[in-house]
Short mmCIF file of C-alpha atoms in Angstrom, two decimals:
data_model
loop_
_atom_site.label_atom_id
_atom_site.label_comp_id
_atom_site.label_asym_id
_atom_site.label_seq_id
_atom_site.Cartn_x
_atom_site.Cartn_y
_atom_site.Cartn_z
CA UNK L 1 -9.98 -15.69 6.91
CA UNK L 2 -13.07 -15.67 9.06
CA UNK L 3 -15.35 -13.17 10.71
CA UNK L 4 -18.47 -13.76 12.75
CA UNK L 5 -21.44 -13.63 10.42
CA UNK L 6 -23.39 -11.36 12.79
CA UNK L 7 -20.72 -8.64 12.57
CA UNK L 8 -20.08 -8.88 8.84
CA UNK L 9 -23.08 -6.82 7.59
CA UNK L 10 -22.15 -3.92 9.87
CA UNK L 11 -18.52 -4.08 8.81
CA UNK L 12 -19.59 -4.20 5.18
CA UNK L 13 -21.55 -0.97 5.55
CA UNK L 14 -18.73 0.77 7.43
CA UNK L 15 -16.06 -0.14 4.88
CA UNK L 16 -18.21 0.68 1.87
CA UNK L 17 -19.27 4.03 3.32
CA UNK L 18 -15.66 4.98 4.02
CA UNK L 19 -14.74 4.62 0.35
CA UNK L 20 -17.46 7.06 -0.66
CA UNK L 21 -16.44 9.43 2.14
CA UNK L 22 -12.85 9.47 0.87
CA UNK L 23 -14.13 10.65 -2.51
CA UNK L 24 -16.38 13.35 -1.01
CA UNK L 25 -13.78 16.20 -1.04
CA UNK L 26 -13.16 15.65 -4.75
CA UNK L 27 -14.90 17.05 -7.80
CA UNK L 28 -16.24 14.78 -10.52
CA UNK L 29 -13.28 15.93 -12.62
CA UNK L 30 -10.86 14.92 -9.87
CA UNK L 31 -12.46 11.49 -9.66
CA UNK L 32 -12.07 10.76 -13.37
CA UNK L 33 -8.45 11.78 -13.97
CA UNK L 34 -5.45 9.43 -14.05
CA UNK L 35 -1.99 10.88 -13.45
CA UNK L 36 0.15 7.89 -14.48
CA UNK L 37 -0.28 4.23 -15.48
CA UNK L 38 0.48 3.00 -11.94
CA UNK L 39 -2.34 5.09 -10.47
CA UNK L 40 -6.08 4.79 -11.07
CA UNK L 41 -8.88 7.35 -11.01
CA UNK L 42 -10.96 7.53 -7.84
CA UNK L 43 -14.03 6.71 -9.91
CA UNK L 44 -12.38 3.50 -11.09
CA UNK L 45 -11.48 2.49 -7.52
CA UNK L 46 -15.10 3.02 -6.45
CA UNK L 47 -16.31 0.89 -9.33
CA UNK L 48 -13.70 -1.86 -9.13
CA UNK L 49 -14.28 -2.55 -5.44
CA UNK L 50 -17.98 -2.89 -6.28
CA UNK L 51 -17.14 -5.14 -9.24
CA UNK L 52 -15.41 -7.51 -6.81
CA UNK L 53 -18.62 -8.15 -4.88
CA UNK L 54 -20.78 -8.35 -8.00
CA UNK L 55 -18.40 -10.72 -9.79
CA UNK L 56 -17.21 -13.01 -7.01
CA UNK L 57 -20.22 -12.99 -4.67
CA UNK L 58 -23.48 -12.02 -6.37
CA UNK L 59 -22.82 -13.72 -9.71
CA UNK L 60 -22.57 -17.14 -8.12
CA UNK L 61 -24.90 -16.75 -5.11
CA UNK L 62 -27.71 -14.34 -6.00
CA UNK L 63 -30.87 -16.06 -7.30
CA UNK L 64 -31.66 -14.83 -10.82
CA UNK L 65 -28.42 -12.84 -11.02
CA UNK L 66 -28.23 -10.16 -13.69
CA UNK L 67 -25.33 -7.69 -13.94
CA UNK L 68 -25.93 -4.02 -13.25
CA UNK L 69 -24.28 -3.25 -16.60
CA UNK L 70 -22.69 -6.08 -18.62
CA UNK L 71 -19.90 -3.80 -19.92
CA UNK L 72 -18.68 -3.17 -16.37
CA UNK L 73 -17.34 -6.74 -16.21
CA UNK L 74 -14.56 -5.66 -18.59
CA UNK L 75 -14.22 -1.98 -17.66
CA UNK L 76 -13.59 -2.60 -13.97
CA UNK L 77 -11.69 -5.88 -14.00
CA UNK L 78 -8.19 -5.16 -12.72
CA UNK L 79 -5.93 -8.18 -13.28
CA UNK L 80 -8.18 -11.23 -12.97
CA UNK L 81 -7.38 -13.03 -16.20
CA UNK L 82 -9.57 -15.93 -15.14
CA UNK L 83 -12.61 -13.64 -15.23
CA UNK L 84 -11.99 -12.49 -18.79
CA UNK L 85 -11.03 -9.39 -20.74
CA UNK L 86 -9.81 -6.18 -19.06
CA UNK L 87 -9.74 -2.53 -20.06
CA UNK L 88 -6.06 -1.46 -20.32
CA UNK L 89 -4.79 -0.09 -17.02
CA UNK L 90 -3.01 2.96 -18.51
CA UNK L 91 -6.31 4.00 -20.16
CA UNK L 92 -8.56 4.04 -17.11
CA UNK L 93 -8.48 7.83 -17.11
CA UNK L 94 -10.08 7.85 -20.55
CA UNK L 95 -13.30 6.33 -19.19
CA UNK L 96 -15.38 9.51 -19.05
CA UNK L 97 -18.39 7.21 -19.23
CA UNK L 98 -19.85 5.87 -17.01
CA UNK L 99 -20.14 9.06 -15.02
CA UNK L 100 -19.34 9.35 -11.35
CA UNK L 101 -23.07 9.41 -10.60
CA UNK L 102 -23.53 6.17 -12.52
CA UNK L 103 -20.70 4.55 -10.59
CA UNK L 104 -22.25 5.64 -7.29
CA UNK L 105 -25.57 4.18 -8.49
CA UNK L 106 -23.71 0.95 -9.29
CA UNK L 107 -22.37 0.87 -5.74
CA UNK L 108 -25.82 1.48 -4.27
CA UNK L 109 -27.36 -1.27 -6.40
CA UNK L 110 -24.75 -3.87 -5.43
CA UNK L 111 -24.95 -2.87 -1.76
CA UNK L 112 -28.73 -3.34 -1.77
CA UNK L 113 -28.38 -6.76 -3.38
CA UNK L 114 -25.65 -7.76 -0.93
CA UNK L 115 -27.99 -6.81 1.93
CA UNK L 116 -30.49 -9.36 0.64
CA UNK L 117 -27.79 -12.00 0.66
CA UNK L 118 -26.83 -11.81 4.34
CA UNK L 119 -29.04 -14.74 5.42
CA UNK L 120 -27.19 -16.92 2.90
CA UNK L 121 -23.78 -15.62 3.95
CA UNK L 122 -24.51 -16.34 7.61
CA UNK L 123 -24.78 -20.09 6.93
CA UNK L 124 -21.86 -20.41 4.51
CA UNK L 125 -18.40 -20.16 6.04
CA UNK L 126 -16.64 -20.05 2.66
CA UNK L 127 -18.91 -17.27 1.43
CA UNK L 128 -18.42 -15.37 4.66
CA UNK L 129 -14.65 -15.60 4.17
CA UNK L 130 -15.00 -14.40 0.56
CA UNK L 131 -16.97 -11.32 1.64
CA UNK L 132 -14.35 -10.68 4.31
CA UNK L 133 -11.66 -10.84 1.64
CA UNK L 134 -13.64 -8.35 -0.44
CA UNK L 135 -13.70 -5.91 2.45
CA UNK L 136 -9.96 -6.25 3.03
CA UNK L 137 -9.52 -5.72 -0.71
CA UNK L 138 -11.60 -2.56 -0.53
CA UNK L 139 -9.51 -1.27 2.36
CA UNK L 140 -6.40 -1.77 0.24
CA UNK L 141 -8.02 0.36 -2.43
CA UNK L 142 -8.91 3.02 0.13
CA UNK L 143 -5.20 3.54 0.71
CA UNK L 144 -4.60 3.51 -3.03
CA UNK L 145 -7.32 6.13 -3.45
CA UNK L 146 -5.35 8.47 -1.21
CA UNK L 147 -1.96 7.76 -2.76
CA UNK L 148 -3.38 8.13 -6.27
CA UNK L 149 -5.22 11.35 -5.36
CA UNK L 150 -2.00 12.75 -3.90
CA UNK L 151 -0.09 11.97 -7.07
CA UNK L 152 -2.83 13.46 -9.25
CA UNK L 153 -3.02 16.71 -7.29
CA UNK L 154 0.79 16.96 -7.22
CA UNK L 155 0.72 17.31 -11.01
CA UNK L 156 -1.28 20.54 -10.69
CA UNK L 157 0.90 23.69 -10.48
CA UNK L 158 -1.69 25.23 -8.16
CA UNK L 159 -0.75 22.62 -5.51
CA UNK L 160 -4.39 22.06 -4.50
CA UNK L 161 -5.13 20.43 -1.14
CA UNK L 162 -7.27 17.34 -0.80
CA UNK L 163 -8.01 18.08 2.86
CA UNK L 164 -7.41 20.82 5.39
CA UNK L 165 -4.09 20.57 7.19
CA UNK L 166 -5.85 20.43 10.56
CA UNK L 167 -7.57 17.20 9.50
CA UNK L 168 -4.36 15.47 8.45
CA UNK L 169 -3.22 12.51 10.52
CA UNK L 170 0.45 12.99 11.34
CA UNK L 171 2.70 10.20 12.63
CA UNK L 172 4.29 10.64 16.02
CA UNK L 173 7.23 13.02 16.10
CA UNK L 174 10.62 11.34 16.21
CA UNK L 175 12.53 10.74 19.39
CA UNK L 176 16.32 10.46 19.36
CA UNK L 177 17.35 7.44 17.32
CA UNK L 178 18.77 4.50 19.24
CA UNK L 179 19.99 1.10 18.13
CA UNK L 180 18.25 -1.90 19.66
CA UNK L 181 20.04 -5.26 19.57
CA UNK L 182 18.24 -8.54 18.91
CA UNK L 183 19.79 -11.93 19.47
CA UNK L 184 18.29 -13.62 16.46
CA UNK L 185 18.40 -17.39 16.38
CA UNK L 186 15.70 -19.77 15.26
CA UNK L 187 12.29 -18.09 15.21
CA UNK L 188 8.94 -18.23 13.43
CA UNK L 189 7.29 -15.68 11.17
CA UNK L 190 4.04 -15.58 9.27
CA UNK L 191 0.37 -15.63 10.14
CA UNK L 192 -1.15 -18.20 12.44
CA UNK L 193 -4.50 -18.19 14.21
CA UNK L 194 -8.11 -17.35 13.47
CA UNK L 195 -7.85 -13.70 12.44
CA UNK L 196 -7.87 -12.52 8.83
CA UNK L 197 -4.69 -12.68 6.77
CA UNK L 198 -4.00 -12.61 3.06
CA UNK L 199 -2.73 -15.86 1.62
CA UNK L 200 0.79 -14.45 1.14
CA UNK L 201 1.18 -14.04 4.94
CA UNK L 202 1.44 -17.79 5.49
CA UNK L 203 2.17 -20.50 6.19
CA UNK L 204 3.91 -19.68 9.45
CA UNK L 205 7.39 -21.14 9.27
CA UNK L 206 10.80 -21.18 10.93
CA UNK L 207 13.68 -18.94 9.90
CA UNK L 208 17.18 -18.47 11.28
CA UNK L 209 18.37 -14.94 12.04
CA UNK L 210 21.89 -13.82 12.77
CA UNK L 211 22.19 -11.26 15.60
CA UNK L 212 21.20 -7.79 14.37
CA UNK L 213 20.30 -4.30 15.50
CA UNK L 214 17.40 -2.13 14.34
CA UNK L 215 16.88 1.61 14.56
CA UNK L 216 14.32 2.56 17.18
CA UNK L 217 12.36 4.70 14.73
CA UNK L 218 12.12 5.70 11.08
CA UNK L 219 14.48 8.06 9.27
CA UNK L 220 13.26 11.66 9.47
CA UNK L 221 12.91 14.35 6.84
CA UNK L 222 15.75 16.30 8.44
CA UNK L 223 18.05 13.28 8.34
CA UNK L 224 17.20 12.55 4.73
CA UNK L 225 17.64 16.23 3.81
CA UNK L 226 21.26 15.91 4.95
CA UNK L 227 21.63 13.08 2.42
CA UNK L 228 20.12 15.24 -0.34
CA UNK L 229 22.23 18.28 0.44
CA UNK L 230 25.30 16.12 1.04
CA UNK L 231 25.30 14.96 -2.57
CA UNK L 232 23.70 11.57 -1.97
CA UNK L 233 21.85 11.69 -5.29
CA UNK L 234 25.08 12.41 -7.17
CA UNK L 235 27.31 9.70 -5.70
CA UNK L 236 27.09 6.49 -7.76
CA UNK L 237 29.02 4.56 -5.12
CA UNK L 238 25.95 4.65 -2.87
CA UNK L 239 23.54 3.25 -5.41
CA UNK L 240 22.74 -0.14 -6.84
CA UNK L 241 23.71 -0.10 -10.53
CA UNK L 242 20.12 -0.40 -11.72
CA UNK L 243 19.05 2.25 -9.23
CA UNK L 244 21.72 4.66 -10.39
CA UNK L 245 20.68 4.23 -14.03
CA UNK L 246 17.04 4.80 -13.04
CA UNK L 247 17.93 7.92 -11.03
CA UNK L 248 20.10 9.33 -13.81
CA UNK L 249 17.53 8.68 -16.53
CA UNK L 250 14.88 10.61 -14.58
CA UNK L 251 17.29 13.28 -13.29
CA UNK L 252 16.20 12.72 -9.70
CA UNK L 253 17.78 14.93 -7.02
CA UNK L 254 15.30 14.61 -4.12
CA UNK L 255 12.28 12.59 -2.97
CA UNK L 256 8.99 12.67 -4.82
CA UNK L 257 6.88 15.70 -3.78
CA UNK L 258 9.84 17.70 -2.43
CA UNK L 259 10.18 21.25 -3.80
CA UNK L 260 12.79 23.90 -3.08
CA UNK L 261 10.98 27.26 -3.13
CA UNK L 262 12.82 30.53 -2.42
CA UNK L 263 15.60 28.58 -0.76
CA UNK L 264 13.31 26.61 1.57
CA UNK L 265 12.31 22.97 1.21
CA UNK L 266 8.63 22.06 1.01
CA UNK L 267 6.71 18.82 0.51
CA UNK L 268 3.45 18.39 -1.31
CA UNK L 269 0.97 16.54 0.89
CA UNK L 270 -2.74 15.78 0.99
CA UNK L 271 -2.99 19.10 2.85
CA UNK L 272 -1.26 20.91 -0.02
CA UNK L 273 2.25 22.32 -0.11
CA UNK L 274 3.79 22.35 3.38
CA UNK L 275 7.26 23.18 4.78
CA UNK L 276 9.32 20.11 5.58
CA UNK L 277 8.70 18.84 9.09
CA UNK L 278 12.17 17.80 10.16
CA UNK L 279 11.08 15.40 12.91
CA UNK L 280 8.51 13.58 10.78
CA UNK L 281 9.37 10.41 8.82
CA UNK L 282 10.64 10.92 5.30
CA UNK L 283 8.10 9.47 2.87
CA UNK L 284 7.60 8.56 -0.77
CA UNK L 285 10.96 6.92 -1.34
CA UNK L 286 11.74 4.13 -3.76
CA UNK L 287 13.63 1.03 -2.70
CA UNK L 288 16.65 2.41 -4.55
CA UNK L 289 16.58 5.66 -2.57
CA UNK L 290 16.07 3.85 0.72
CA UNK L 291 18.96 1.50 0.00
CA UNK L 292 21.27 4.36 -1.03
CA UNK L 293 20.51 6.30 2.15
CA UNK L 294 21.20 3.22 4.26
CA UNK L 295 24.59 2.81 2.63
CA UNK L 296 25.34 6.50 3.20
CA UNK L 297 24.90 6.13 6.96
CA UNK L 298 26.76 2.81 7.15
CA UNK L 299 23.66 0.69 7.63
CA UNK L 300 21.32 -1.47 5.56
CA UNK L 301 17.64 -2.23 5.21
CA UNK L 302 16.24 -4.99 7.44
CA UNK L 303 14.99 -8.29 6.12
CA UNK L 304 11.28 -8.87 6.52
CA UNK L 305 12.03 -11.68 8.99
CA UNK L 306 14.12 -9.31 11.13
CA UNK L 307 11.35 -6.71 11.01
CA UNK L 308 8.63 -9.13 12.12
CA UNK L 309 10.81 -10.78 14.74
CA UNK L 310 11.63 -7.41 16.31
CA UNK L 311 8.14 -5.93 16.04
CA UNK L 312 6.62 -9.00 17.71
CA UNK L 313 8.70 -8.43 20.84
CA UNK L 314 7.22 -5.01 21.61
CA UNK L 315 10.58 -3.88 22.98
CA UNK L 316 10.51 -0.69 25.02
CA UNK L 317 11.84 2.31 23.12
CA UNK L 318 11.01 0.94 19.68
CA UNK L 319 8.49 3.10 17.81
CA UNK L 320 6.68 3.69 14.53
CA UNK L 321 6.03 0.06 13.68
CA UNK L 322 2.56 0.96 12.43
CA UNK L 323 0.78 4.04 11.14
CA UNK L 324 3.81 6.07 10.03
CA UNK L 325 5.10 4.54 6.78
CA UNK L 326 5.39 1.30 4.89
CA UNK L 327 8.97 0.29 5.59
CA UNK L 328 11.15 -1.11 2.84
CA UNK L 329 12.91 -4.39 3.55
CA UNK L 330 15.71 -5.99 1.55
CA UNK L 331 13.55 -9.10 1.08
CA UNK L 332 12.34 -9.97 -2.38
CA UNK L 333 8.63 -10.72 -2.56
CA UNK L 334 8.50 -14.50 -2.81
CA UNK L 335 6.27 -17.29 -1.49
CA UNK L 336 6.81 -18.64 1.99
CA UNK L 337 7.72 -22.34 2.22
CA UNK L 338 4.55 -24.36 1.69
CA UNK L 339 2.59 -21.52 0.06
CA UNK L 340 -0.15 -22.67 -2.29
CA UNK L 341 -2.20 -20.51 -4.64
CA UNK L 342 -5.94 -20.82 -4.06
CA UNK L 343 -8.08 -22.29 -6.81
CA UNK L 344 -10.08 -20.09 -9.15
CA UNK L 345 -9.81 -16.43 -10.09
CA UNK L 346 -9.47 -15.30 -6.45
CA UNK L 347 -6.19 -17.24 -6.43
CA UNK L 348 -4.78 -14.51 -8.69
CA UNK L 349 -4.88 -12.10 -5.76
CA UNK L 350 -1.25 -12.32 -4.62
CA UNK L 351 0.69 -15.31 -5.87
CA UNK L 352 1.21 -14.27 -9.47
CA UNK L 353 2.93 -11.05 -8.40
CA UNK L 354 5.77 -12.80 -6.57
CA UNK L 355 8.55 -11.61 -8.86
CA UNK L 356 10.60 -8.41 -9.29
CA UNK L 357 9.18 -6.73 -6.19
CA UNK L 358 10.31 -6.03 -2.62
CA UNK L 359 8.42 -6.52 0.63
CA UNK L 360 7.40 -3.59 2.81
CA UNK L 361 6.26 -3.99 6.41
CA UNK L 362 4.20 -1.91 8.83
CA UNK L 363 1.47 0.46 7.69
CA UNK L 364 1.11 4.16 6.90
CA UNK L 365 -1.00 7.13 7.90
CA UNK L 366 -3.12 6.36 4.82
CA UNK L 367 -3.80 2.75 5.88
CA UNK L 368 -7.43 2.33 7.02
CA UNK L 369 -7.81 1.86 10.79
CA UNK L 370 -7.76 -1.81 11.72
CA UNK L 371 -6.26 -2.93 8.43
CA UNK L 372 -2.70 -3.22 9.75
CA UNK L 373 -1.19 -6.50 10.96
CA UNK L 374 2.19 -7.64 12.23
CA UNK L 375 2.42 -10.22 9.44
CA UNK L 376 1.15 -7.97 6.60
CA UNK L 377 3.35 -8.24 3.49
CA UNK L 378 2.95 -5.23 1.22
CA UNK L 379 4.97 -5.28 -1.99
CA UNK L 380 6.03 -2.90 -4.74
CA UNK L 381 8.70 -2.72 -7.44
CA UNK L 382 11.97 -1.01 -6.55
CA UNK L 383 11.03 2.16 -8.45
CA UNK L 384 7.72 2.82 -6.63
CA UNK L 385 7.67 6.22 -4.93
CA UNK L 386 4.05 7.35 -4.77
CA UNK L 387 3.14 5.16 -1.80
CA UNK L 388 3.71 6.29 1.80
CA UNK L 389 7.05 4.50 2.03
CA UNK L 390 9.90 5.14 4.47
CA UNK L 391 13.08 3.75 6.02
CA UNK L 392 13.93 1.79 9.17
CA UNK L 393 17.65 1.07 9.35
CA UNK L 394 19.37 -2.16 10.35
CA UNK L 395 22.90 -3.33 10.99
CA UNK L 396 24.59 -6.64 11.62
CA UNK L 397 25.55 -7.29 15.23
CA UNK L 398 29.11 -8.44 15.69
#
């Protein structure tokens, strides 16, 4: 978790500026609204990422520290129980005060105070690592800003666009799907080396893999449409029992953001309502939907160890490892052998969430540039659909 101290101030400015730039296309009203308990208002994301630096860096290292606003310690605490009280997550959209302008002033104040701290950071490896963690944390929230904005705007019957379609970053178009075999055997997965990694990416350890095959690319919208129109959402034999009950209770018949309009399928995107692009990866699927589709085509989801083992080999013909979609695996989110939670409130970052969630690998078109890693372990509950999630298929070999 290190970064050269001379580069850190420049990276800090770049990351912090990007968050504000992501909010620029939005109105103040957009920035304050919350569409569901799992999502947060853009204004809250801007404040919380600032709260991280004020709480974990300035409070303990700034001479004569005084908070920008004492109430913000509670309002913008996410899940750090060791820090103290938190405003309820489902009620973040009710925080009409502070205003967006006040939150931006909060960011500017903390940034100015952080700039005065760089000489101290440069001579403190642990503090340097903590600031680096804060920047990685902010990049995570930059992706959440986009996924939460998309969900918010999808609730508007006007189907408003966040950005012009010409500015949208589209994953590579799909080539013909092929099946690539991998021998398996005894291998290692997990982070090792000097680059940044979250604590849940290690320790690096050995695993045994049976021979397997992976699809050369992700499942496309056209392929998933065949599942929809072939009755996949109405066949309980394809679904896990809990997934079927979830689907039935919500009356789901297609992926989140799909709409059938005048007989033609469309998808709501950050560029507004767009016709389905058949050769683009299908997105915004829950684990249950991904698993049901895999069963429908006589396949399964890969384990996270299979995914990392295959991706590390850079095999010719394999595509869409990064930048297209977070790819569901069948692996439950659990600690690696030898994992230890860090001391203090920062130790709450990952370890306490290692239950009732599944691991996703890769990265999406909403992931900030440079934030992706081969060993990155994203995680969400099986019902999560509002992230940029997709499917890479696997099968047993032999």
